Coordinates of C-alpha atoms in Angstrom, one line a residue:
X1 CA 15.8 -12.0 22.1
X2 CA 15.1 -15.4 20.4
X3 CA 15.9 -16.2 16.8
X4 CA 13.2 -18.7 15.8
X5 CA 13.8 -21.7 18.0
X6 CA 17.5 -21.3 18.4
X7 CA 19.4 -19.1 20.8
X8 CA 22.0 -16.6 19.7
X9 CA 24.6 -18.6 21.5
X10 CA 23.6 -21.8 19.7
X11 CA 23.7 -20.1 16.3
X12 CA 27.1 -18.4 17.1
X13 CA 28.5 -21.9 18.0
X14 CA 27.5 -23.2 14.6
X15 CA 29.0 -20.2 12.8
X16 CA 25.6 -19.3 11.3
X17 CA 25.1 -16.1 13.3
X18 CA 26.8 -12.9 12.1
X19 CA 27.1 -10.0 14.7
X20 CA 25.8 -6.9 13.1
X21 CA 28.2 -3.9 12.9
X22 CA 26.0 -0.8 12.7
X23 CA 26.9 1.8 9.9
X24 CA 25.7 5.3 10.1
X25 CA 22.2 5.8 11.6
X26 CA 19.1 6.5 9.5
X27 CA 19.0 10.2 10.3
X28 CA 16.1 12.4 9.2
X29 CA 18.5 14.1 6.7
X30 CA 19.4 10.7 5.2
X31 CA 15.7 9.7 5.0
X32 CA 14.8 12.9 3.1
X33 CA 17.5 11.8 0.5
X34 CA 16.5 8.3 0.3
X35 CA 17.1 6.8 -3.2
X36 CA 18.4 10.2 -4.3
X37 CA 21.8 12.0 -4.5
X38 CA 24.4 10.7 -2.1
X39 CA 21.8 8.2 -0.9
X40 CA 21.1 6.7 -4.3
X41 CA 22.8 3.4 -3.3
X42 CA 20.4 2.9 -0.4
X43 CA 16.5 2.5 -0.2
X44 CA 15.7 3.9 3.2
X45 CA 11.9 4.3 3.1
X46 CA 9.2 1.9 2.0
X47 CA 8.3 3.9 -1.2
X48 CA 11.9 4.7 -1.9
X49 CA 11.4 8.4 -1.0
X50 CA 9.0 10.6 0.9
X51 CA 7.2 11.5 -2.4
X52 CA 6.4 7.8 -3.0
X53 CA 8.0 7.8 -6.5
X54 CA 9.7 4.3 -6.3
X55 CA 12.2 5.7 -8.8
X56 CA 15.9 5.0 -8.5
X57 CA 18.5 6.9 -10.6
X58 CA 20.8 3.8 -10.4
X59 CA 21.7 3.0 -14.0
X60 CA 24.2 0.3 -14.2
X61 CA 21.4 -1.9 -15.5
X62 CA 20.0 -0.5 -18.7
X63 CA 17.6 -1.4 -21.4
X64 CA 20.6 -2.6 -23.5
X65 CA 22.1 -4.9 -21.0
X66 CA 19.2 -6.1 -18.8
X67 CA 19.0 -9.2 -20.8
X68 CA 22.2 -10.4 -19.0
X69 CA 20.5 -10.2 -15.6
X70 CA 21.0 -13.3 -13.4
X71 CA 20.0 -14.4 -10.0
X72 CA 22.7 -13.3 -7.6
X73 CA 21.3 -15.1 -4.5
X74 CA 18.1 -15.9 -2.7
X75 CA 17.2 -16.1 1.1
X76 CA 14.4 -18.2 2.5
X77 CA 12.3 -16.4 5.1
X78 CA 9.9 -17.7 7.8
X79 CA 6.4 -16.6 8.6
X80 CA 4.5 -19.3 6.7
X81 CA 2.4 -20.2 9.7
X82 CA -0.4 -21.2 10.6
X83 CA -1.4 -23.6 7.9
X84 CA -0.3 -25.3 4.7
X85 CA -1.9 -22.4 2.8
X86 CA 0.4 -20.0 4.5
X87 CA -0.1 -16.7 6.1
X88 CA -1.5 -14.2 3.7
X89 CA 1.1 -13.0 1.1
X90 CA 4.6 -11.5 0.9
X91 CA 3.7 -7.9 0.3
X92 CA 6.8 -6.3 1.9
X93 CA 9.4 -4.0 0.3
X94 CA 12.9 -4.6 1.5
X95 CA 14.9 -1.6 2.8
X96 CA 18.7 -1.4 2.2
X97 CA 21.3 0.7 4.3
X98 CA 25.0 0.5 3.7
X99 CA 25.0 -3.1 2.5
X100 CA 22.4 -4.3 5.1
X101 CA 19.0 -5.3 3.9
X102 CA 16.0 -5.2 6.2
X103 CA 12.7 -7.2 5.5
X104 CA 9.7 -8.5 7.1
X105 CA 7.7 -11.7 6.7
X106 CA 3.8 -11.6 6.6
X107 CA 3.6 -11.4 10.4
X108 CA 5.8 -8.3 10.6
X109 CA 8.9 -10.1 12.0
X110 CA 12.0 -8.2 11.0
X111 CA 15.1 -9.7 9.4
X112 CA 18.4 -8.0 9.0
X113 CA 20.5 -9.6 6.2
X114 CA 24.1 -8.8 5.2
X115 CA 24.1 -8.4 1.4
X116 CA 27.4 -6.6 1.2
X117 CA 29.2 -9.6 -0.6
X118 CA 26.9 -9.6 -3.5
X119 CA 27.1 -13.4 -3.6
X120 CA 24.7 -14.5 -0.7
X121 CA 22.5 -13.0 1.9
X122 CA 23.6 -13.8 5.4
X123 CA 21.0 -13.3 8.1
X124 CA 22.4 -11.3 11.0
X125 CA 19.4 -11.3 13.3
X126 CA 15.7 -11.9 13.4
X127 CA 13.9 -9.7 15.9
X128 CA 11.6 -11.8 17.9
X129 CA 8.4 -9.8 18.4
X130 CA 6.5 -12.8 20.0
X131 CA 3.6 -12.1 17.7
X132 CA 0.7 -14.4 18.1
X133 CA 0.3 -16.2 14.7
X134 CA -3.5 -16.3 15.1
X135 CA -4.8 -19.0 12.7
X136 CA -8.1 -17.0 12.5
X137 CA -6.4 -14.4 10.4
X138 CA -5.1 -17.0 7.9
X139 CA -4.8 -15.7 4.3
X140 CA -5.7 -12.2 5.5
X141 CA -2.3 -11.7 7.2
X142 CA 0.0 -9.3 5.4
X143 CA 2.9 -6.9 6.2
X144 CA 4.2 -4.3 3.9
X145 CA 7.5 -3.3 5.4
X146 CA 9.6 -1.5 8.0
X147 CA 10.9 1.9 9.0
X148 CA 14.5 2.9 9.7
X149 CA 14.8 5.6 12.3
X150 CA 18.3 6.5 13.8
X151 CA 19.6 3.2 15.2
X152 CA 16.2 1.5 15.3
X153 CA 14.3 -0.8 13.0
X154 CA 10.6 -0.3 13.5
X155 CA 7.8 -2.8 12.5
X156 CA 4.0 -2.8 12.8
X157 CA 2.2 -6.0 13.8
X158 CA -1.2 -7.5 13.1
X159 CA -1.9 -7.6 17.0
X160 CA -1.7 -3.7 17.0
X161 CA 1.7 -3.4 18.6
X162 CA 4.6 -1.2 17.2
X163 CA 8.0 -2.6 18.0
X164 CA 11.5 -0.9 17.7
X165 CA 14.4 -3.3 17.3
X166 CA 18.1 -2.3 17.8
X167 CA 19.9 -2.2 14.6
X168 CA 23.1 -3.7 15.9
X169 CA 21.7 -6.5 17.9
X170 CA 18.0 -7.1 16.9
X171 CA 17.0 -6.8 20.6
X172 CA 13.7 -5.0 21.3
X173 CA 14.3 -1.4 22.4
X174 CA 10.6 -0.6 22.9
X175 CA 7.2 -1.9 22.1
X176 CA 3.8 -0.3 22.4
X177 CA 0.2 -1.6 22.1
X178 CA -1.0 1.2 20.0
X179 CA -4.2 -0.3 18.6
X180 CA -6.4 -0.7 21.7
X181 CA -9.8 -1.8 20.3
X182 CA -11.1 -5.2 19.2
X183 CA -10.2 -6.0 15.5
X184 CA -7.5 -3.1 15.2
X185 CA -4.0 -3.8 13.9
X186 CA -1.5 -3.1 11.3
X187 CA -0.4 -4.2 7.8
X188 CA 1.1 -1.0 6.4
X189 CA 4.7 -0.1 6.9
X190 CA 5.5 2.7 9.5
X191 CA 6.8 5.9 8.2
X192 CA 9.7 7.7 10.0
X193 CA 9.4 11.4 9.8
X194 CA 11.7 13.6 12.0
X195 CA 11.5 12.3 15.5
X196 CA 8.2 10.5 14.9
X197 CA 7.0 7.2 13.6
X198 CA 3.6 7.4 11.8
X199 CA 1.4 4.4 11.7
X200 CA -2.1 3.7 10.4
X201 CA -4.8 1.4 11.7
X202 CA -5.2 -1.1 9.0
X203 CA -8.2 -3.3 9.5
X204 CA -10.5 -1.6 7.1
X205 CA -13.0 -4.4 6.3
X206 CA -13.7 -5.0 10.0
X207 CA -16.3 -3.2 12.2
X208 CA -13.6 -0.8 13.4
X209 CA -12.9 3.0 13.2
X210 CA -9.8 4.1 11.2
X211 CA -7.1 6.4 12.5
X212 CA -3.5 7.6 12.0
X213 CA -1.1 8.1 14.9
X214 CA 2.4 9.6 15.5
X215 CA 4.6 8.0 18.0
X216 CA 7.8 9.4 19.5
X217 CA 10.6 7.5 17.7
X218 CA 12.8 7.2 20.8
X219 CA 10.1 5.8 23.2
X220 CA 7.0 4.8 21.2
X221 CA 4.9 7.1 23.2
X222 CA 1.9 8.4 21.3
X223 CA 2.0 12.0 20.3
X224 CA -1.2 12.5 18.5
X225 CA -4.1 10.5 16.8
X226 CA -6.3 11.6 14.0
X227 CA -9.5 9.5 13.5
X228 CA -10.6 9.1 9.9
X229 CA -14.2 8.8 11.0
X230 CA -15.2 11.8 13.0
X231 CA -17.3 11.5 16.2
X232 CA -20.5 13.4 16.5
X233 CA -19.9 17.2 16.6
X234 CA -16.5 17.1 14.8
X235 CA -16.1 18.5 11.3
X236 CA -17.2 15.8 8.8
X237 CA -19.6 14.1 11.3
X238 CA -22.5 15.6 9.4
X239 CA -21.7 13.2 6.6
X240 CA -22.6 10.2 8.7
X241 CA -26.4 10.1 8.8
X242 CA -26.6 7.4 11.3
X243 CA -29.9 8.4 12.8
X244 CA -31.5 7.9 9.4
X245 CA -30.4 4.3 9.3
X246 CA -31.8 3.5 12.8
X247 CA -28.4 3.0 14.2
X248 CA -27.1 6.3 15.8
X249 CA -23.7 4.6 16.5
X250 CA -23.0 3.5 12.9
X251 CA -19.9 5.8 12.8
X252 CA -18.2 3.8 15.6
X253 CA -17.7 0.9 13.1
X254 CA -17.2 3.2 10.0
X255 CA -14.0 1.8 8.7
X256 CA -11.9 4.4 6.6
X257 CA -8.7 2.6 7.7
X258 CA -5.3 3.9 6.5
X259 CA -3.7 0.5 5.6
X260 CA -1.0 1.7 3.3
X261 CA 2.0 3.9 4.0
X262 CA 1.4 7.6 3.0
X263 CA 3.7 10.3 1.6
X264 CA 5.3 13.2 3.3
X265 CA 6.1 16.8 2.1
X266 CA 9.1 18.1 4.2
X267 CA 8.6 21.6 2.7
X268 CA 5.2 22.1 4.3
X269 CA 5.6 19.4 7.0
X270 CA 2.5 17.6 5.6
X271 CA 1.5 13.9 5.7
X272 CA -0.7 12.7 2.8
X273 CA -2.5 9.4 3.3
X274 CA -5.2 7.6 1.5
X275 CA -8.1 6.1 3.4
X276 CA -10.2 3.0 2.9
X277 CA -14.0 2.2 2.3
X278 CA -16.7 2.9 4.8
X279 CA -18.0 -0.2 6.7
X280 CA -20.0 -2.1 5.9
X281 CA -18.6 -1.9 2.3
X282 CA -21.6 -3.2 0.4
X283 CA -24.6 -1.7 2.4
X284 CA -24.7 2.1 2.2
X285 CA -28.2 1.9 3.9
X286 CA -26.5 0.9 7.1
X287 CA -24.4 4.2 7.2
X288 CA -26.1 6.8 4.9
X289 CA -24.2 9.9 3.8
X290 CA -20.9 10.7 2.2
X291 CA -19.0 9.1 5.0
X292 CA -16.0 11.3 5.4
X293 CA -13.2 10.7 5.6
X294 CA -13.5 7.4 3.8
X295 CA -12.2 6.9 0.3
X296 CA -10.2 10.1 0.6
X297 CA -6.8 11.7 0.3
X298 CA -6.2 13.5 3.7
X299 CA -3.5 16.0 4.5
X300 CA -2.3 16.2 8.1
X301 CA 0.2 18.4 9.9
X302 CA 3.0 16.1 10.9
X303 CA 3.6 17.8 14.2
X304 CA -0.1 18.0 15.5
X305 CA -2.1 15.6 13.3
X306 CA -4.4 18.5 12.5
X307 CA -6.4 18.1 9.2
X308 CA -5.2 20.6 6.5
X309 CA -7.4 19.4 3.7
X310 CA -9.2 16.4 2.2
X311 CA -10.5 15.2 -1.1
X312 CA -13.0 12.4 -1.2
X313 CA -12.9 10.4 -4.5
X314 CA -16.1 8.3 -4.2
X315 CA -18.6 9.7 -1.5
X316 CA -20.9 7.1 0.1
X317 CA -19.0 4.3 -1.6
X318 CA -20.8 0.9 -1.9
X319 CA -18.3 -0.8 -4.4
X320 CA -15.3 -1.3 -2.0
X321 CA -13.1 1.3 -3.8
X322 CA -10.7 2.1 -1.0
X323 CA -8.2 4.8 -1.9
X324 CA -5.4 3.8 0.3
X325 CA -2.8 3.4 -2.6
X326 CA 0.1 5.5 -3.3
X327 CA -0.2 9.3 -3.5
X328 CA 2.6 10.6 -5.7
X329 CA 3.9 14.0 -4.8
X330 CA 4.9 15.8 -8.0
X331 CA 6.0 19.2 -9.0
X332 CA 4.9 19.6 -12.6
X333 CA 3.6 22.0 -15.3
X334 CA -0.2 21.8 -15.7
X335 CA -1.7 23.9 -18.4
X336 CA 1.4 26.1 -18.6
X337 CA 1.6 26.7 -14.8
X338 CA 3.9 24.9 -12.4
X339 CA 1.8 23.3 -9.7
X340 CA 2.6 21.2 -6.6
X341 CA 0.5 18.1 -7.2
X342 CA -0.8 14.9 -5.6
X343 CA -1.2 12.3 -8.3
X344 CA -3.1 9.1 -7.6
X345 CA -4.2 6.0 -9.5
X346 CA -7.7 5.5 -8.0
X347 CA -8.9 2.0 -7.2
X348 CA -12.1 3.1 -8.9
X349 CA -10.3 3.2 -12.3
X350 CA -9.6 7.0 -12.5
X351 CA -6.2 8.7 -12.4
X352 CA -6.4 11.9 -10.4
X353 CA -4.4 15.2 -10.1
X354 CA -5.0 17.3 -6.9
X355 CA -3.4 20.5 -5.7
X356 CA -1.0 19.7 -3.0
X357 CA -1.5 22.9 -1.1
X358 CA -5.4 22.7 -0.7
X359 CA -6.6 19.4 -2.2
X360 CA -8.6 21.1 -5.0
X361 CA -9.2 18.9 -8.2
X362 CA -7.1 19.6 -11.2
X363 CA -7.8 16.9 -13.7
X364 CA -8.4 13.2 -14.2
X365 CA -8.4 10.4 -16.8
X366 CA -9.7 6.8 -17.0
X367 CA -6.9 4.2 -17.1
X368 CA -8.8 0.8 -17.0
X369 CA -10.2 -0.7 -20.1
X370 CA -13.7 -1.2 -18.7
X371 CA -15.4 1.3 -16.2
X372 CA -19.2 1.2 -15.7
X373 CA -19.8 2.5 -12.2
X374 CA -20.1 6.1 -13.3
X375 CA -20.5 7.9 -16.7
X376 CA -17.5 10.1 -15.9
X377 CA -15.8 12.7 -13.6
X378 CA -17.0 16.2 -13.3
X379 CA -14.1 18.4 -14.7
X380 CA -14.8 21.1 -12.2
X381 CA -15.2 19.2 -8.9
X382 CA -13.6 15.8 -9.6
X383 CA -16.7 14.1 -8.2
X384 CA -18.6 11.4 -10.2
X385 CA -20.9 13.3 -12.5
X386 CA -24.1 11.9 -10.9
X387 CA -23.0 12.8 -7.4
X388 CA -25.8 14.5 -5.5
X389 CA -24.5 16.5 -2.4
X390 CA -28.0 16.6 -1.0
X391 CA -28.7 12.9 -1.3
X392 CA -28.1 10.5 1.7
X393 CA -27.6 7.6 -0.7
X394 CA -25.7 8.0 -3.9
X395 CA -26.5 6.3 -7.3
X396 CA -23.6 6.8 -9.6
X397 CA -24.9 4.5 -12.5
X398 CA -28.4 3.2 -12.9
X399 CA -27.5 -0.5 -13.2
X400 CA -24.5 -0.4 -10.9
X401 CA -26.1 0.7 -7.6
X402 CA -26.3 -1.6 -4.5
X403 CA -29.4 -1.5 -2.5
X404 CA -31.1 -3.9 0.0
X405 CA -34.1 -4.4 -2.2
X406 CA -32.1 -5.0 -5.4
X407 CA -30.3 -7.9 -7.0
X408 CA -26.6 -8.4 -7.6
X409 CA -24.7 -6.0 -9.9
X410 CA -21.6 -6.1 -12.0
X411 CA -19.1 -3.4 -11.3
X412 CA -16.1 -2.5 -13.4
X413 CA -13.4 -2.1 -12.5
X414 CA -13.2 -5.1 -10.2
X415 CA -13.7 -4.4 -6.5
X416 CA -10.0 -4.6 -6.0
X417 CA -9.4 -2.1 -8.7
X418 CA -7.9 -1.1 -11.0
X419 CA -4.9 -0.5 -8.8
X420 CA -5.4 -1.1 -5.1
X421 CA -2.7 -1.1 -2.4
X422 CA 0.2 -2.2 -4.6
X423 CA 2.4 0.8 -5.3
X424 CA 2.6 2.9 -8.4
X425 CA 5.7 4.9 -9.5
X426 CA 6.7 8.2 -11.1
X427 CA 9.7 9.2 -13.1
X428 CA 10.6 12.8 -12.3
X429 CA 12.9 12.9 -15.4
X430 CA 10.1 12.2 -17.9
X431 CA 7.0 13.2 -16.1
X432 CA 5.4 9.8 -16.5
X433 CA 3.6 7.7 -14.0
X434 CA 3.3 3.9 -14.1
X435 CA 0.9 1.4 -12.7
X436 CA 0.3 -2.3 -12.6
X437 CA -3.6 -2.9 -12.8
X438 CA -6.3 -5.5 -12.7
X439 CA -8.4 -5.5 -15.9
X440 CA -11.8 -7.0 -15.1
X441 CA -15.0 -6.8 -13.2
X442 CA -16.8 -8.3 -10.1
X443 CA -20.3 -9.2 -9.0
X444 CA -21.6 -7.7 -5.7
X445 CA -24.8 -8.1 -3.8
X446 CA -26.0 -6.5 -0.4
X447 CA -26.8 -8.9 2.5
X448 CA -28.2 -6.7 5.2
X449 CA -27.1 -7.1 8.9
X450 CA -29.1 -5.8 11.8
X451 CA -27.1 -3.4 14.1
X452 CA -27.6 -5.7 17.1
X453 CA -26.0 -8.6 15.1
X454 CA -22.9 -6.6 14.3
X455 CA -19.8 -7.8 16.3
X456 CA -17.3 -4.9 16.8
X457 CA -13.8 -5.9 15.6
X458 CA -15.0 -8.7 13.2
X459 CA -15.2 -8.6 9.4
X460 CA -18.4 -6.7 8.4
X461 CA -19.0 -6.5 4.7
X462 CA -22.8 -6.2 4.5
X463 CA -22.9 -8.3 1.3
X464 CA -21.1 -10.7 -0.9
X465 CA -18.7 -10.6 -3.9
X466 CA -17.4 -12.8 -6.7
X467 CA -15.3 -12.5 -9.7
X468 CA -16.8 -12.0 -13.1
X469 CA -14.8 -14.8 -14.9
X470 CA -11.1 -14.9 -15.6
X471 CA -9.3 -11.6 -15.4
X472 CA -6.1 -10.3 -16.9
X473 CA -4.0 -7.3 -16.1
X474 CA -1.9 -4.4 -17.6
X475 CA 1.2 -2.4 -17.1
X476 CA 0.5 1.1 -18.1
X477 CA 2.0 4.6 -18.4
X478 CA 0.2 7.8 -17.8
X479 CA 1.2 11.3 -18.7
X480 CA 1.1 12.6 -15.2
X481 CA 0.3 16.3 -16.2
X482 CA -2.9 15.4 -18.1
X483 CA -3.9 12.1 -16.6
X484 CA -4.1 10.4 -20.0
X485 CA -2.9 6.9 -20.6
X486 CA -0.2 7.1 -23.3
X487 CA 0.8 3.4 -23.4
X488 CA -0.4 0.1 -22.0
X489 CA 0.4 -3.6 -22.4
X490 CA -2.1 -6.3 -21.4
X491 CA -0.7 -9.2 -19.4
X492 CA -2.2 -12.6 -18.8
X493 CA -2.5 -12.1 -15.0
X494 CA -4.0 -9.3 -13.0
X495 CA -1.6 -6.9 -11.4
X496 CA -1.1 -7.3 -7.7
X497 CA 2.6 -6.3 -7.1
X498 CA 3.1 -2.8 -8.1
X499 CA 6.1 -1.3 -10.0
X500 CA 9.5 0.1 -9.5
X501 CA 11.4 2.4 -12.0
X502 CA 15.0 2.9 -13.0
X503 CA 16.2 4.9 -16.0
X504 CA 14.6 3.4 -19.0
X505 CA 13.1 0.4 -17.2
X506 CA 9.9 -0.7 -15.4
X507 CA 10.1 -3.7 -13.0
X508 CA 7.1 -5.8 -12.3
X509 CA 6.3 -9.2 -10.6
X510 CA 3.3 -11.2 -11.5
X511 CA 1.1 -13.8 -9.9
X512 CA 2.5 -16.8 -11.8
X513 CA 5.9 -16.1 -10.4
X514 CA 7.4 -14.1 -13.4
X515 CA 9.5 -11.2 -12.6
X516 CA 10.3 -9.0 -15.6
X517 CA 11.9 -5.8 -16.8
X518 CA 10.1 -3.6 -19.4
X519 CA 11.2 -0.9 -21.6
X520 CA 9.9 2.3 -20.1
X521 CA 9.0 3.8 -23.5
X522 CA 7.5 0.8 -25.4
X523 CA 6.6 -1.4 -22.4
X524 CA 8.2 -4.3 -24.2
X525 CA 9.4 -7.0 -21.9
X526 CA 13.2 -7.1 -22.2
X527 CA 14.0 -9.7 -19.6
X528 CA 12.1 -12.1 -17.3
X529 CA 12.6 -15.1 -15.0
X530 CA 9.9 -17.4 -13.5
X531 CA 10.9 -18.4 -9.9
X532 CA 7.7 -20.4 -9.2
X533 CA 6.3 -18.2 -6.4
X534 CA 3.7 -15.5 -6.3
X535 CA 4.7 -11.8 -6.6
X536 CA 2.4 -9.6 -4.6
X537 CA 5.2 -7.1 -3.6
X538 CA 7.0 -4.5 -5.7
X539 CA 10.7 -4.6 -6.4
X540 CA 13.4 -2.2 -5.1
X541 CA 17.0 -1.5 -6.1
X542 CA 20.3 -0.7 -4.3
X543 CA 24.0 -0.6 -4.8
X544 CA 27.0 -1.9 -3.0
X545 CA 30.5 -0.9 -4.0
X546 CA 29.1 0.7 -7.1
X547 CA 27.3 -2.5 -8.3
X548 CA 23.6 -2.4 -8.8
X549 CA 21.2 -5.1 -7.5
X550 CA 17.4 -5.5 -7.8
X551 CA 15.5 -7.3 -5.0
X552 CA 11.9 -8.5 -4.6
X553 CA 10.0 -10.9 -2.2
X554 CA 7.7 -13.7 -3.3
X555 CA 5.4 -15.9 -1.3
X556 CA 2.2 -18.0 -1.4
X557 CA -1.0 -17.1 -3.3
X558 CA -2.8 -15.6 -0.4
X559 CA -6.2 -13.9 -1.2
X560 CA -7.7 -14.7 -4.7
X561 CA -6.6 -16.3 -7.9
X562 CA -8.9 -14.1 -10.1
X563 CA -10.2 -17.1 -12.1
X564 CA -6.8 -18.6 -12.8
X565 CA -6.9 -22.1 -11.3
X566 CA -3.3 -23.0 -12.5
X567 CA -1.8 -20.6 -9.9
X568 CA -3.9 -22.1 -7.0
X569 CA -1.4 -25.0 -6.6
X570 CA 1.4 -22.6 -5.7
X571 CA 3.1 -24.0 -2.6
X572 CA 4.0 -22.0 0.5
X573 CA 7.5 -20.5 0.5
X574 CA 8.5 -17.0 1.4
X575 CA 11.5 -15.9 -0.4
X576 CA 13.8 -12.9 -1.0
X577 CA 15.3 -12.8 -4.5
X578 CA 18.3 -10.6 -5.5
X579 CA 19.3 -10.1 -9.2
X580 CA 22.3 -8.4 -10.8
X581 CA 24.3 -8.3 -14.1

């Protein structure tokens, strides 16, 4: 193993290397209790727990004393290659186990940091994955976190490898080239479930075919793989009318990538993942039909990868409304009946409730200020009201339909949402869900590409996009049982970081480098600090010796300033910040 450009021996000689004593392993039982009960001091999975709630019961920091928060320490991280503009953005959520913090840089390189003193973060090791920092990926590079499994620290890489590092030493225990086609790779964090590691093919705007796979946690050997675009003859393939387009193989580059970590229901052994847009995203005439299982919630048996159910939010999407974002697993009363629910802030601007047993639609509500792509959602089916199950091309709103012979359109919400990949959160004590949203619109236009000119494994949009002026954002709260927004505060900058909850508080980072704590009832900002970076990652919280800390990563601007030129000058620096009273 190498640590950047210095050997372990050289670091040890300088006193800068701290050997890592391993605490208790991250067993399946511990992972099920992450951020709850006896494990409340730890944050063992990327979304805080398998239900993706991103809620912690740690309550030393309260609405009454949060104003006394200070920076406890900061740790500079690497991964700013390959250029002065940096590599993508810091989108990772740190994990904490027994006073040790685990984090990745944008290239997926894992760091183990001793945070037990509360006064500084001492790097114990950096696992050298030998990832190729390909300049062609540039600002598109991202990594959203790690998985802890037993005595292993598991990372996904943009080159399509999954690597398991030893928790004690940082040495590589196993590595597997899981993505095996051009343009395939990973950005979402892996998910450790029992004796398996779940990964999702992430390159959803490329001419690729999406899939989710399970690996043996001990060896990395593949156990099963579910393709989110079915091949001809499989269930769902009838929704890819490739012959009609003159390209019978359009399904082979159909997209529907799973580029954000899903949720897991241990009671039914079910994985619930969101999937991305069909490819090309702006030209539905290239791939007519509903294009299952794109833009969907899919439920898979964790042991076999068999599809249990699906729900497609926007069939035949042409507005780039991926639905890879958090799917919150909730047990709640709906219309006087207790239901097992999947709740989701759709990138298309709609909040959805689905039945967790079969994927059937329960209810929905609009959460963005401006929405023009559909007149509404059918209260019986959950589909856009103008959805035609017999049509090969959908037209959800007269003036917001992309076609090859038409001009540009303005779609609201923006093509990134609403709420895109950045996580949402749910407080099981109050029944309220929270999100961090973009408020604005975009302009889209179709640019047809002939099938013979499509290069598999390269970006394939079938059109162009631009922002409709300067956009702002919002922090909002939804009554999860009804889907109705019951509070919202407008912010100067679009949301891109996601949220984390503790009792009485909502934690949000913003594009201008502001990190703030908000009253969970009023959404009033109670505390903030500006550290000068860009927040495109959510916060997390942990405790050491009974003292609570809040951690968040910041980095360069990455992709898009949303009409705010003042943040385009942000310099490249990947940082971990930790705060406490």
